[in-house]
Amino acid sequence: MTDRNPARDDAGPAVQDVLRALDDEACRTILAELSEPMTANDLSDSCDIPKSTLYRKLDLLSQAALVHERSQIGADGGRRTRYERDISAVTISIEDDDTFAVSMDWESRSADERLADLWSDMGDEL
C-alpha cells in the first residue's frame, strides 16, 4: 500500500473535509458498504438512505477523497456510474508546525483498474 494515489490530485483532501465526512454516520455507513463498487441505486437500497440524501453524502465523501466515482458506457450506450472506496486507512497527524495533516493508504490497483479510472475521468471532461 502507498501513502498517496498518483492518479489523484497530489494536494490531497483538506483535513476538515475528511473529519466532516467521517463524523457523519450515514457517510460511515456508505464507506462500510462499499467493499465492492456499487451504483447509487444499490447503495440507497443497501444503506436504507434516500437517494437525495445519498447523493449529498457521496459528495461529502468525494470531497474528502474517501470515495470516487467511475463511469462506464453500457452496451446500450448509456452511462453507468459506480462508486468505489479504495482506501484502506486514513491517518490524521499533527505536523512539526502544529498544523493537522491527513494521509491515506490506497489499496493496490491493477494497471487495468488505473486505466479504467483514466478513461472514466476523461469521459467526465467531455
XYZ file of C-alpha atoms in Angstrom:
126
model
C 0.000 0.000 0.000
C 1.075 3.518 -0.670
C 0.609 6.830 1.081
C -0.735 8.558 -1.999
C -2.603 7.669 -5.116
C -0.715 9.002 -8.159
C -3.899 9.013 -10.236
C -5.397 11.653 -7.948
C -4.601 15.268 -7.143
C -1.318 15.475 -5.216
C -2.691 18.192 -2.928
C -4.942 15.684 -1.197
C -8.103 16.408 0.737
C -8.451 19.082 3.394
C -8.402 17.775 6.959
C -11.767 19.466 7.608
C -13.360 17.607 4.675
C -12.132 14.238 5.954
C -13.249 14.926 9.520
C -16.665 16.207 8.367
C -17.251 13.059 6.302
C -16.041 10.641 8.973
C -18.145 12.380 11.639
C -21.309 11.691 9.633
C -22.987 8.375 10.477
C -24.534 7.987 7.015
C -21.130 8.564 5.404
C -19.587 5.889 7.612
C -22.415 3.504 6.652
C -21.750 4.152 2.959
C -17.996 3.616 3.397
C -18.611 0.318 5.176
C -20.944 -0.831 2.408
C -18.512 -0.007 -0.404
C -16.278 -3.059 -0.113
C -17.169 -3.504 -3.800
C -18.142 -0.806 -6.347
C -21.866 -0.017 -6.262
C -24.360 2.183 -8.095
C -26.281 4.880 -6.258
C -29.458 2.777 -6.506
C -27.735 -0.216 -4.933
C -26.222 1.946 -2.191
C -29.533 3.622 -1.453
C -31.193 0.228 -1.045
C -28.446 -1.455 0.975
C -27.840 1.533 3.288
C -31.537 2.436 3.568
C -30.741 6.062 2.712
C -32.993 8.128 0.415
C -31.301 8.927 -2.889
C -31.418 12.698 -2.348
C -29.550 12.254 0.945
C -27.235 9.633 -0.534
C -26.003 11.986 -3.257
C -25.212 14.690 -0.669
C -23.277 12.142 1.405
C -21.421 10.846 -1.663
C -20.455 14.429 -2.441
C -19.034 14.828 1.097
C -17.121 11.561 0.734
C -15.796 12.564 -2.696
C -14.589 15.949 -1.427
C -12.727 14.075 1.300
C -11.207 11.691 -1.293
C -12.720 8.735 0.563
C -14.908 7.662 -2.368
C -14.622 8.196 -6.073
C -16.966 7.564 -8.935
C -16.227 5.600 -12.047
C -18.404 5.956 -15.118
C -18.798 3.204 -17.652
C -20.525 3.165 -21.001
C -23.013 0.317 -21.189
C -23.813 -1.843 -24.201
C -26.846 0.367 -24.843
C -24.617 3.461 -24.999
C -25.888 4.769 -21.685
C -23.596 5.853 -18.904
C -23.486 3.916 -15.643
C -21.795 5.343 -12.570
C -20.436 3.225 -9.746
C -18.970 4.481 -6.514
C -15.827 2.971 -5.030
C -13.907 3.095 -1.783
C -10.325 2.198 -2.452
C -8.702 3.455 0.744
C -7.525 1.110 3.448
C -6.505 3.662 6.090
C -6.847 7.323 6.976
C -4.341 8.934 9.330
C -4.653 12.385 10.843
C -1.487 13.726 12.420
C -0.087 16.882 13.962
C 2.848 18.244 11.988
C 6.001 19.940 13.328
C 4.401 23.357 12.717
C 1.390 22.341 14.884
C -0.969 22.015 11.917
C -3.036 18.940 11.201
C -2.361 16.764 8.173
C -4.197 13.863 6.619
C -2.696 10.937 4.754
C -4.382 7.963 3.164
C -3.322 4.479 2.222
C -4.884 3.279 -1.003
C -5.486 -0.314 -1.977
C -3.202 -1.587 -4.694
C -4.869 -1.245 -8.095
C -4.054 -3.177 -11.219
C -2.982 -1.464 -14.410
C -6.410 -2.279 -15.900
C -8.172 -0.571 -12.976
C -5.972 2.515 -13.254
C -6.616 2.676 -16.998
C -10.374 2.363 -16.400
C -10.140 5.286 -13.947
C -8.296 7.343 -16.539
C -10.950 6.658 -19.196
C -13.700 7.452 -16.699
C -12.063 10.759 -15.804
C -11.651 11.630 -19.479
C -15.343 10.922 -20.059
C -16.255 13.325 -17.254
C -14.406 16.138 -19.008
C -16.092 15.655 -22.383
